[in-house]
Steps between C-alpha positions, in 0.01 A plus 500: 500500500710411810185379677422263212856372501497422875162329479625282217809396693291423808262287300796314351644421846163387630459266204842350549441451873161345442648259246776393744266452786243299306497122559476248218181307460672161492834365631609178330678222690595163348513158669688194372416156643443138404135471583493120512734487802385525860669833560383625161137424583519650850685811380250563221207498742680715758618757246149535358362546853758769574420679174131507586565619857725783382262617231214501747698708753480872410784581739744319270609644164247781523261368235766348276419146405756228553503255209690174546549299184598135552700280271533122521862400427402129518842382632666660199774756538446610141129567554587689814732731305235551232246593767739747661573667165128522429441684829790737435334610176189610693668743738505271802638661817591177681508122454401237758695180451644299350425179684848346479852634519603383152271758345582752769865508395399577140216743565709694754719620216193624318375673815838667551496636148141630502495609867195286576502351854473122502349358823491126577403297806583159349826556308712486811845414368751649748737592213253757360707781644366856516842619388469313171122530464400830668141490365431148625334486845428177694192563714534171693807363687745355250634148518811599697281534809324172427834320465622658824192357673571153355867523606392593852269202512779265388732645759230477767458126440880457491534358154828559321438394143203529261404421143336775288244412234397797282379611160784611282387861444623831627278526807541146630870476413587833661287414802698181555823697463379737774411196714854367462642828621270512801581137592873568477457774761361232731766238419261297287517422132320374192658170404307444179285712267238328289390732216165434329382647169325837538137488610271376349714303255633243750375149433455201724812342352707812566391510859555130559852511359600774738331348804682172443828690521382678812406168653858386469635798696581497870294811584132435572399866541355618169405859415258529208496843334282501190139572393175323576474279192857371518496487880197272523651277233816469709306391807304242303818344367665518841204311641545233237870470577446468876653840567207619712566239770676532831849646494426759230447871556328714236488881513306671222510871422188718493355335186360216714321731741318662203382154399383419854314835528349520152425139403246342729449219534821350364481177305556210738809387315654846519406542866656166589822577314576818697448367854767629740627773269601842641419810300496878532223752447543880490381632834233771499372634833134473581296817458139608448562593137664168433210310654249707300680431176525125572127494570444654155729248331245228445276746314792655309637163387163340451640200686746438218814504713597539864666802647877527568728782622613592150149627438560750780829609346328543160229714657751717689717542191213656308427736791867587516497609133175693541632696798826574321315627191271707721804654670661564160194694385487689830862600440397669171648210307364407161416172336693566182724299272774595260681325216816305562778628278670165495184324381440761230823397332407132523135531398542504121426130462176310531514516881307803617753599764413867463174427674691432820541821700667603821282578800606852601376463856642152542785599729269701722246222511774248593615723786140528623466123498824451694387759756175316563400496864156349544321211663362244261351158521849355548569739789725807510654566157830679487827450318848500651793667323580175315130484390423196714182507710531576868498194726440219246356193667356155427265247652652150533252226414510123551284286271310230689225254416219741572653786308771718647585670828717792589804417714653845528616815328817640352581868487804689391479672837535210744523174301289200596229534760162367607358846564391742229762735353284796597550405864874472453523844339414651837806332659874535436620270217629165621666254262665286765471122459302468824232737372440302179189285541257294295217269594521126445508364147340195346765377256459280191393152602288640783782511757548787745865411565736735323671316211875472509515669162753272333577137425785324328497552130289242323732480202641153550829629651612411850670745734867498411693502826875555493701306758876545566700189411724503807819297542542578871263521795260271320285470810333819379456419132633202311446305185389141535397222272186299578392216272720635225351848522686808611338681788593741774485470874618674814391730777397787269304270269308342786406843633371607160298181446351523850402865436320437167303220661339761725380711206132471412588429136734275308838627387617307193877528489824341397848553641781598264860473624727797440875444498759269346528271802874565540476813710227691676313726253473878536187573696477852362489365144239247606275773644549719193358224283157573645510846343595354159205253519726195506354395834165574660647461850820404678501258796802425713735656751447847354610780731269804510734790431438853386614469139278199441188655653525779239425258214291222657257439786590265783282299729513519877843367613477136602837496680709771658838565348784742527871525435738376771873457536651159572868462588733244659533519877737356757459428867646766725768372745485602863776719646641606836339839460152376416364666816556841335281426199162601642592872500665711238825676607320831515230349721770365735667840519176691574396245762836525679487878485158503662619273779768758584259791462251341739774436756618864481147637521414286804830598665421869451152456641619293803838656575385765749254285694624138475816397689546202267565739209763700691865442578830532320486567120630150418226342709234720344609409145485132595157555651374660180626215285381230739158652547434563127607161370347307787155613391535272195550191716261582784216644294300179543618372838497767771212648692432865542290626786318828530356572840234230550496380137729209425598358162661158497591314181451132457872454470559621859201373700725348767707816562467679830252786501647840587501589864341804640823693476499464123131567456435750225826432316556362151735214578798403286786270592719760672331833424167646610324777310326736733409797278165509323658612172752220516227243551307632196809478281580147621144377439508622142848364442406158642211484252743572217746240628217245526411550134863490388569185703194320361579596141865400536407164649246421225738599222794309643282191548401516133861537390623204704210260436373570145701385203646811340551525126713764339550627150641821353163539316233617741234603244443676171665824620830336589485298178456811282791680665734199504582505126477120507344300215129413535318200362143499368269246341482484119176654375416672827411866531773523767758593235309808387418595854861490613618706205214751469395548862825439690736624226720193518719473185430201282864388530430405863205277411534129434216298346437164669263238365434251779532446877809292440661793322403719797680270741815464288528873438456582868743234621766599247452869576409563138228716644475644848124453512199405291195724464179316417133477595400359836316184378803389297740565786286306746525193277873561451571521876305181567787309334795732567557572868829683454319810384255732667281794412676817603279786613135519401302530179582829330211487252137402558305337219324179412428257218188517288353391170523749214215590260439768237407844625141533622446123481197400709655158560774661710241645735305172532819300562607749768175430683560126460856531639366682805249218548784244481689692764199521733402133477858377552537340158785737407699391803439132423636549148801678651563213741474247220774656286712727715502368857841351578706471812719802487825531690483874506255675281451782743699815472793524743675799635870570487543457876289572799447869461716691745312731733540859385498815708182607321311220673579652845528865409173585671611339827832682500330830425261452794783409731717790382214744543436370853867551590503850357185601686625348827827694470319818414266469800796413722694804381206730569463360850873541559492862393209569734682336790819685416321830498356426842787329676801630310446880571624507860821340393547734206438811717846475646711762321814307565388228252457725198127462466491758225719290271323279241757222523472505874124465475536204267746335730264562784212340305713195407608466858134527598405230244779266609438526873245274651163658544473421874839657576417816313165526668661461847755769415226730386308429820805581718562824308142603544523425877826694530349793315196489729725482807711794381193705437379430854839599653499822306148567614601440868801725465281770346258477789785506756645808331166672512464415872848632571422825323182540697686440829759756411228759428340424832832539681560833334163623608562396863834676505345820375243500764 
C-alpha cells in the first residue's frame, strides 16, 4: 500500500514538472504602425524578416513559434487603441509600437495595467519616463539626445537665437521643449516657436501662415521637428517664400534622413527645396551582419521602399523580445494570463473588458528585456539604469544637389567629430570646444560661407535707439534741428554711425531722445528701458559699469573713461627754506647721522696708523666732523690714487697729480686714508653721497624751476577723509559709486548740472572737489584753468553702446569699433568734437614729491653693513695684535695683570697708542729679554767654570 502511495506521489511530481518545463507552441506579439508612412513600411518589412529569421533558428525559443500580428493604425489614435485592445484579448506577451508618442502615452497606461511590455523605436518623446510608464521601453535613442546634438551644432556654429517649427503633438512639442533646455545650457535660446497642426493634417495654408511669421523674425536659424509629410510641405512653402536662399539655416530632425534614405529618387521639386539643409540620422556601426541584411533588403522589400536605420531598430527589437521570452522559458517561467479584478467589476456592460487579462510573466519578461546584452544590426544593445541606450550617436548629413553627404558625427560620448564614434570610444571623453569638429557645409543658396544666423526683423519696425537728451557737455550728444526736423549729433552719434557703416548689412534705426531737456536724464533708467522693451538699444555716453552689465550687453568701449577728482589749485610761493624741500625731515636726519657715523668709523680705522687722525681730543673731534662732511662736497672733485692706478674727475683735471710721497694714498683736502678697510668704507660712502647729491640737485631744480600748484585735496583718498562736500554730475553713476563703494554719506554729495555750476561751486567753496568721468573733466578744464585734476583715475571703465542680452548686433558693432580704432577713424572723430587747447588737462601732483628714506634705504643698508664689517675685521686684527704684542707688558706683576679692569685699560692704551710706537716698544722689550737671557747664560757658564777650577785646585792640594 505504501509503495503504491509513493509511486503515485512521484508520478504527480513528474507530471507537474513536465508541465512547467514544457514550452508553448506559439508566442503572440503585436505590432502597431501606420503602414502608409515611410517608417511604417520599413518597420513592417524588417519585423517580418526578423520573425522569419527567428522561427528558422532552432537555437531560439526551442521550437516555439513566434507570431507577430500587425495592425495598421492609419494615423488614428483611436484605431491604435482598438488594435492594442484586440491584441490584449489574444494573450499577447509584448507589443511593438506605437509609431508616435501620442498613442504611446495612452497605451502605456494599458501596458502598466496588464503587465505587457510595450517596445517602440519611433515613439521617442523624452517625457515618456520609466518612472511613470515602467512597461514602456524605447529601443532607440529618444529625442533628448537628438536635441542635444542639434544644440551642440548651433553652439558650434556660434549662433545665439533660433526659431523652432514643429507639429503640435506630444512628441514634437516635448522635443522642442528639450531643445530649449539644451540651448539654455549653451547660452542660446529659442526666440519664436511656430506650431503646425499635427501630422498629417497640416495644410499648405497653415504652413504658409506660420512661415510668414517666421520670416519676420530676426533669427535665421530654423529647426524643423515634425514628420515627413508635414516637413516636405514646409520646405516647399519655404522655397516659394524665398526662405531657402542665402542667409537662412535649416536643421531638420531625423525625419528628413529617413526620406533621403528610403525615397529614391526624390522628385526634382522636393530635392531642390531642401538644398543646404542639415539633418541627423541615427548612427549604426558597420558590421558583417548589417551588410548582409542590407544586401537582402531589395529582395525583402521587393524594391518598394529604400532602407533606413529604423529598419535595423525594428529588426533588433523583435530579436530582443525573442531572446527575453527564451530566457523567461529557460527560467521556468510560464506564458500564462489571469483575470484583472478591476476589469471584472467594470465588464458588465457591452464592452468585453473581462477578455483582457494580466500577463503573469510580464514583470519577469520586462526585466529580461532591460537586461539585454547582445550585438544586433544596430551594434551593441544594452540599457543604462535610466533605460537609455549606451552611447547614442547620430550621423550629420548635409543635403546637396547630388543628394547628401556626411559632414560628421555626434555622440553622447564626445560631441561633434569627423571620426566615427567607435574610434572615440577607445579614447578618453573630450567635450572641449577645440575638439568639436565638422566638415564644411554647403548652406542654402549654394554658399559655403557660414550664415550670420540673424537679420533685423522684417516687420516694418526700425531699431528704436534711446539717446540721452543732455543739457550739458553737448559735444558728446546733443539735440539739433535741421530743416525743421529734430535730430541728434555729437561725438557718440558719429561713432555709432561710422560703426554701422562697416557692417555688411543695413541697420534701419531711429533715434529717440530720453529726458525732459531741463536736466541730464538718469542713465540707469535709460539703460533699464532696454529690459522693458521700450528701446532696442541705447547710444550715447553710457559708462560700462557692473550693475548695467548684469541686465544688458555692451559693445567694445569706444573711449576710455574713469572717475577723477578735480579741485581748485593755487600757485605755491617760494620761501627762504626752499632748499630743504627735496628731502623729508627724517631723510635729513638719517643722512646727517650717517655722515657722523662714517667719520667715526674712518677715525677708528685710521687712528693707530695715520698721524692726521691723531692729536688732542678737540682736534680729533674736529677732524671727524671735517672729514665726514667734506666727503659731500669733494665727492665729485678730488682724485684718489692707488699705487699706479689714478682716478681723476673732469672737475679737477688741472689739479696737481700726487707726488711719489703720496703714492698709494686716498687723498682728501687735509686727511689721507692709509688703511685698506678705511679706503673700502670711503669708496662705498662716496658712491652713496654721489647718489644723494644727484637726487638732491634734480629735486631742487624741479622745485625752483617748475610751477608748483598746491591744494589740500591730493586725490580721492584725501577727499574721502576730509569730510568736505563733493560735487557730481546729475545723472552720472558717480553718485551711486561714491555712496555704495566709498561709503560717503549722501549729505556730503551735491548734484551739479553743468560745467558752469562746477566752476561756481568750486570757486565759492560750496564743494571741495568734483568727481566726474575723465572725458567730461577734460572738456571742463579746457575752459577753466583755475582747476586741476588731483591724483589719478581711481576707476577704470569706458563708454559703449547698450543692447539687449545676447544681442548679435552688440558683437558685430564691437568688431566694427575695433576696425574704426585700427584705421584711425575713431581718432579723427575724437579730434573733430573733443580736441581743444587745454590749459591743464593733465593730472598734477600736490608738490614735487619729497624724497623719502625708502628711496635710499638700500644704499644706507649697504653702507652700514660695510662699516660694521670693517669695524669687526679691525677689532679682530686688534685682538690678534694685542695678544702678540701686549703680553710682555702685562707680564709685569707690578701692573696687576691679573685684574680684568687692568687688562681692559691695557687694551685701550694699546688701541690708542700709535702702531709704530707700540711695535718699537715691543721690539726693544724682545731685545732686552734676549740680552738678559744671554747674560744669564754667560753667568751660568762662568759659574760652571769656577766650580770646575775649584775642584781641580782641591785635587792638586790633596796630591
